[in-house]
Amino acid sequence: MQAWLCERTDGPESLVWRTLPTPEPAQGEVRIAIHAASLNFPDLLITQGKYQVKPALPFVPGAEYAGVVEALGEGVTHLHIGMPVAAIAGTGGFATHACVKASQVLPLPPNFKLEDAAAFAFTYGTSHHALIDRAALQTGETVLVLGAAGGVGTAAVQIAKAAGARVIAAASSDEKCAICRDIGADATINYTHENLREALSRQTAGQGPDVIYDPVGGELAEAAFRSIAWRGRYLVIGFAGGHIPALPFNLPLLKGASIVGVFWGDFIRREPAAHARSLEALSAWYAQGKIKPVIDELLPLAELPRAYQRLSSREVYGKLVMRIGV
Ligand SMILES: NC(=O)c1ccc[n+]([C@@H]2O[C@H](COP(=O)([O-])OP(=O)(O)OC[C@H]3O[C@@H](n4cnc5c(N)ncnc54)[C@H](OP(=O)(O)O)[C@@H]3O)[C@@H](O)[C@H]2O)c1
């Protein structure tokens, strides 16, 4: 097999392309011939040693991928050879093959495209858990999505719309705002040029958004929180801006509002039944055409360094997907 290997955690520039023995699945594992793998922000952090999970070196990055089952380890009965599947394994995706625990493999329904499946569970799973489960989003509520043209952001826009909410998408450029309108946002704010608080007040008749979805952090967070509606829920998703914000405690008091942490990786580990229900709901929405991954570019696996470069320069719309072995 061939793979991009992380031998030192000093960033994606240090990844090396290696030819390795094709692994045999251990007990309870399957081997997948990978057809597509997508890039998520944590795939960047993990190569820098900055992610919550720190795998032993060397490892193959690539948290999320899709392909076809090629070999079964002992004891695996619910999957079969030739089955199209997706995997959320944390690592292993930027390669032609991977062995993964059968419990981390999701059989795909008919008509689920492999490149969509490779760009699905991580972002849509996070945004569904955040908006529907953690924030208990109600039909007719207003949701503000920050970093709305990114991976989890585009998923959040689509999920909030599918749930019957009004969506205000905020992003750093007019081009990113246009993408958000294309996928259903009702209104947009370009936070490079517009004052976030003034724009939110104007767009919500002074009431503020009921739910704020924040994968960016940094300076935007306090301005956004100061605009939240009475009984609002502020979803802490991530800190792509690099800076972890801090809030004065009087702000949630004054609005009767909640700061709600979201950690999808631990949610799927601790609450597998709830995670399965979430994926089932998302698959149904995909089949009905209500949600669909926004794929900025499909690239050959050999171009992974360029994909990383695009992700870290903040220029990706939705997701980048590496095409592998097909
Ligand atoms: N809590 C969880 O369970 C969970 C799960 C998945 C991901 N996450 C986190 O969510 C965040 C977003 O992940 P993603 O995969 O959606 O990433 P992404 O596609 O790169 O999107 C991140 C967005 O953040 C904004 N941004 C602001 N400053 C940035 C900077 N210096 N560098 C890069 N982007 C910047 C960009 O939007 P603008 O240019 O419009 O500002 C960008 O579109 C990450 O922090 C990730 O770790 C958390």
XYZ file of C-alpha atoms and ligand atoms in Angstrom:
374
model
C 0.000 0.000 0.000
C 0.973 3.618 -0.275
C 0.438 6.213 2.425
C 1.334 9.669 3.684
C 3.166 9.088 6.954
C 3.510 11.505 9.861
C 6.887 10.692 11.424
C 7.303 14.031 13.294
C 4.562 16.305 14.610
C 5.903 19.506 13.140
C 3.124 20.131 10.636
C 1.868 18.773 7.301
C 5.024 19.934 5.467
C 6.833 17.008 7.141
C 4.492 14.276 5.851
C 6.333 11.685 3.725
C 4.968 9.450 0.961
C 5.863 5.827 1.712
C 5.282 2.387 0.225
C 4.435 0.014 3.095
C 3.369 -3.633 3.415
C -0.404 -3.924 2.926
C -1.720 -4.779 6.416
C -3.835 -7.820 7.283
C -6.903 -7.146 9.447
C -6.589 -8.328 13.059
C -9.470 -9.898 14.961
C -12.501 -7.582 14.832
C -11.024 -5.455 12.031
C -11.592 -5.091 8.298
C -9.298 -3.869 5.543
C -10.733 -1.144 3.349
C -9.559 -0.263 -0.159
C -9.917 3.508 0.185
C -11.556 5.442 -2.662
C -11.891 8.883 -1.079
C -10.729 10.663 2.099
C -11.635 14.178 3.162
C -9.650 16.782 5.021
C -10.986 18.095 8.329
C -9.371 20.808 10.457
C -8.326 18.238 13.106
C -6.250 16.491 10.377
C -4.129 19.647 10.393
C -3.938 19.914 14.188
C -2.984 16.215 14.545
C 0.102 16.662 12.313
C 1.133 19.596 14.553
C 0.669 17.640 17.801
C -2.067 20.159 18.780
C -5.129 17.887 18.621
C -6.767 16.336 21.708
C -5.792 12.907 20.333
C -2.040 12.289 19.958
C -1.394 8.988 18.101
C 1.909 7.150 18.502
C 4.431 7.955 15.753
C 4.587 7.144 12.922
C 0.940 7.318 11.873
C -1.096 7.928 8.744
C -3.366 10.994 9.143
C -6.857 11.161 7.609
C -9.732 10.885 10.078
C -12.528 10.178 7.650
C -12.666 8.074 4.506
C -14.818 5.812 2.342
C -14.141 2.786 0.174
C -14.876 -0.890 -0.223
C -14.311 -3.740 2.272
C -11.466 -5.865 0.911
C -10.653 -8.346 3.732
C -12.322 -9.446 6.981
C -10.608 -10.177 10.288
C -11.725 -13.022 12.515
C -15.113 -12.497 14.155
C -16.463 -9.860 11.773
C -19.906 -10.960 10.650
C -21.963 -7.833 9.900
C -19.730 -6.620 7.037
C -18.815 -8.447 3.845
C -16.208 -8.193 1.115
C -17.158 -5.727 -1.610
C -19.439 -3.690 0.671
C -19.232 0.121 0.232
C -18.485 1.710 3.598
C -17.350 4.879 5.350
C -14.995 4.918 8.328
C -14.413 7.423 11.101
C -11.247 6.079 12.588
C -9.363 9.231 13.585
C -6.351 8.317 11.434
C -5.401 6.123 8.455
C -7.332 7.756 5.600
C -4.551 9.321 3.531
C -3.499 5.947 2.133
C -4.615 3.405 -0.427
C -5.633 0.895 2.279
C -6.437 0.879 5.982
C -7.276 -1.705 8.611
C -9.901 -0.438 11.009
C -12.104 -1.782 13.813
C -15.393 -3.031 12.361
C -17.183 -0.931 15.003
C -15.818 2.236 13.340
C -17.157 1.248 9.912
C -20.523 2.433 8.592
C -22.136 0.403 5.784
C -23.441 2.835 3.165
C -27.022 2.875 1.942
C -27.522 2.468 -1.843
C -26.857 5.625 -3.885
C -24.560 7.197 -1.263
C -21.622 8.471 -3.364
C -18.231 7.472 -1.943
C -16.824 11.014 -2.201
C -19.857 12.366 -0.307
C -19.535 9.564 2.256
C -15.883 10.511 2.826
C -16.943 14.075 3.627
C -20.017 13.400 5.720
C -19.963 11.906 9.211
C -17.393 14.222 10.777
C -18.921 17.544 9.780
C -22.619 16.601 9.638
C -22.317 14.422 12.749
C -20.732 17.315 14.677
C -23.268 19.865 13.486
C -26.278 17.577 14.068
C -25.103 16.681 17.587
C -24.490 20.388 18.262
C -27.671 21.927 16.857
C -30.285 19.220 17.365
C -29.000 17.447 20.477
C -26.989 20.002 22.493
C -28.896 23.175 21.507
C -32.340 21.532 21.068
C -32.935 23.799 18.066
C -36.637 24.497 17.435
C -38.422 25.232 14.150
C -38.621 28.985 13.578
C -35.610 29.855 15.757
C -32.746 31.910 14.342
C -29.271 30.383 14.122
C -26.046 32.312 13.558
C -23.275 30.169 12.022
C -19.750 31.629 12.212
C -17.108 30.363 9.736
C -20.189 29.293 7.797
C -18.431 28.456 4.504
C -16.032 25.952 6.137
C -16.454 22.210 6.675
C -18.564 22.106 9.829
C -20.032 25.521 8.953
C -21.613 24.430 5.641
C -23.000 21.333 7.366
C -24.467 23.522 10.138
C -26.151 25.840 7.620
C -27.797 22.896 5.826
C -28.840 21.104 9.030
C -30.322 24.233 10.599
C -32.332 24.842 7.399
C -33.459 21.208 7.271
C -34.628 21.597 10.893
C -36.789 24.603 9.956
C -34.632 27.368 11.422
C -33.799 30.766 9.959
C -30.060 30.866 9.230
C -27.710 33.827 9.318
C -24.354 32.721 7.880
C -21.271 34.759 8.748
C -17.935 34.452 6.957
C -14.831 36.460 6.052
C -15.446 37.237 2.366
C -18.244 38.049 -0.074
C -17.402 34.854 -2.034
C -17.832 32.744 1.115
C -21.118 34.541 1.895
C -22.348 33.768 -1.650
C -21.624 30.031 -1.151
C -23.665 30.158 2.067
C -26.648 31.731 0.287
C -26.354 29.055 -2.453
C -26.774 26.318 0.169
C -29.778 27.915 1.827
C -28.678 30.657 4.246
C -31.428 33.269 4.614
C -29.009 36.126 5.308
C -25.244 36.622 5.451
C -22.730 38.827 7.249
C -19.210 39.449 5.964
C -17.412 39.946 9.280
C -14.301 41.340 7.643
C -16.219 44.428 6.521
C -19.359 44.562 8.664
C -19.738 45.177 12.377
C -21.074 41.812 13.615
C -23.195 43.247 16.451
C -24.811 45.947 14.328
C -25.529 43.517 11.477
C -27.053 40.956 13.872
C -29.238 43.564 15.528
C -30.471 44.721 12.099
C -31.139 41.187 10.868
C -32.988 40.020 13.995
C -35.015 43.175 14.749
C -32.871 43.685 17.846
C -33.661 40.246 19.321
C -30.382 38.444 18.510
C -29.926 34.829 17.379
C -31.360 32.027 19.539
C -28.477 29.695 18.753
C -24.889 30.593 17.848
C -22.660 27.937 16.252
C -18.985 28.897 16.679
C -16.142 26.865 15.129
C -13.857 29.957 14.900
C -13.436 31.450 18.409
C -11.064 34.419 18.783
C -12.327 37.992 18.704
C -15.700 37.097 17.156
C -16.890 35.133 20.179
C -17.547 37.925 22.678
C -19.180 40.170 20.067
C -21.428 37.287 19.013
C -22.282 36.321 22.601
C -23.217 39.925 23.477
C -25.799 39.723 20.659
C -27.419 36.421 21.708
C -31.186 36.271 22.355
C -32.819 35.706 25.752
C -32.395 31.975 26.640
C -29.879 31.675 23.796
C -27.488 28.724 23.406
C -23.873 29.400 22.374
C -22.287 26.283 20.880
C -18.521 26.036 21.434
C -17.333 23.974 18.453
C -13.701 24.927 17.903
C -11.035 27.568 17.578
C -10.003 27.616 13.919
C -9.001 31.273 14.411
C -6.281 29.973 16.743
C -7.265 31.905 19.878
C -9.435 30.425 22.663
C -11.753 33.212 23.853
C -12.758 33.932 27.460
C -16.101 35.470 28.437
C -17.092 37.535 31.492
C -19.601 35.452 33.518
C -22.104 38.331 33.747
C -22.925 37.932 30.034
C -24.709 34.545 30.267
C -26.447 35.801 33.439
C -27.839 38.896 31.721
C -29.317 36.901 28.824
C -30.383 33.779 30.735
C -28.159 32.145 28.107
C -26.053 28.974 28.053
C -22.538 28.246 26.841
C -22.742 24.695 25.509
C -19.645 22.590 24.854
C -19.653 20.191 21.905
C -17.164 17.305 21.638
C -18.385 14.994 18.903
C -15.417 12.581 19.208
C -16.297 11.793 22.811
C -20.041 11.834 22.076
C -19.667 8.962 19.580
C -17.491 7.016 22.044
C -19.671 7.585 25.120
C -23.117 7.540 23.489
C -22.965 5.088 20.548
C -26.729 4.565 20.397
C -27.421 8.318 20.185
C -24.664 8.639 17.563
C -26.260 5.854 15.475
C -29.640 7.642 15.638
C -28.003 10.898 14.574
C -26.349 9.236 11.536
C -29.632 7.559 10.620
C -31.423 10.926 10.615
C -28.623 12.470 8.546
C -28.657 9.605 6.012
C -32.409 10.096 5.567
C -31.908 13.836 4.939
C -29.117 13.001 2.436
C -31.405 10.557 0.600
C -34.132 13.238 0.482
C -31.645 15.771 -0.961
C -31.968 18.074 2.084
C -28.232 17.961 2.851
C -25.224 17.340 0.605
C -21.527 17.903 1.269
C -20.113 21.024 -0.372
C -16.971 19.718 -2.090
C -14.639 22.522 -3.093
C -12.173 20.280 -4.949
C -11.464 16.601 -5.566
C -7.696 16.073 -5.664
C -5.469 13.056 -6.287
C -3.888 11.701 -3.071
C -0.434 12.728 -4.324
C -1.570 16.357 -3.949
C -2.241 16.106 -0.200
C 0.411 18.773 0.606
C -1.464 21.268 -1.613
C -4.745 20.337 0.100
C -3.187 20.993 3.527
C -1.787 24.274 2.260
C -5.246 25.374 1.057
C -6.903 24.351 4.351
C -4.397 26.225 6.487
C -4.627 29.348 4.319
C -8.359 29.606 5.035
C -9.328 29.401 1.386
C -11.488 26.246 1.279
C -15.234 26.364 0.576
C -16.813 23.375 2.329
C -14.525 20.351 2.052
C -11.494 19.077 0.149
C -11.661 15.412 -0.829
C -8.684 13.276 -1.874
C -9.487 10.758 -4.615
C -7.631 7.485 -4.052
C -6.942 4.359 -6.066
C -9.698 4.925 -8.679
N -16.144 20.161 18.778
C -16.121 19.184 17.917
O -16.591 18.069 18.178
C -15.523 19.442 16.556
C -15.721 18.544 15.485
C -15.188 18.870 14.223
C -14.441 20.058 14.079
N -14.236 20.855 15.152
C -13.464 22.110 15.055
O -14.193 23.026 14.260
C -13.273 23.937 13.653
C -13.569 24.033 12.180
O -13.299 22.787 11.531
P -13.539 22.624 9.957
O -13.099 21.260 9.600
O -14.878 23.113 9.592
O -12.442 23.677 9.402
P -12.490 24.581 8.095
O -13.239 23.904 7.012
O -11.087 25.002 7.836
O -13.350 25.854 8.534
C -12.894 26.707 9.527
C -13.365 28.122 9.238
O -12.824 28.939 10.278
C -12.545 30.229 9.786
N -11.222 30.701 10.204
C -10.989 31.820 10.892
N -9.690 31.978 11.135
C -9.058 30.937 10.564
C -7.694 30.566 10.463
N -6.727 31.305 11.021
N -7.391 29.435 9.801
C -8.356 28.675 9.265
N -9.691 28.974 9.332
C -10.033 30.108 9.981
C -12.641 30.155 8.257
O -13.803 30.874 7.897
P -13.728 32.446 7.557
O -12.593 32.643 6.611
O -15.045 32.678 6.928
O -13.539 33.136 8.883
C -12.835 28.673 7.931
O -13.743 28.491 6.868
C -11.869 23.417 13.981
O -11.354 24.151 15.077
C -12.109 21.976 14.375
O -11.116 21.473 15.245
C -14.767 20.569 16.371
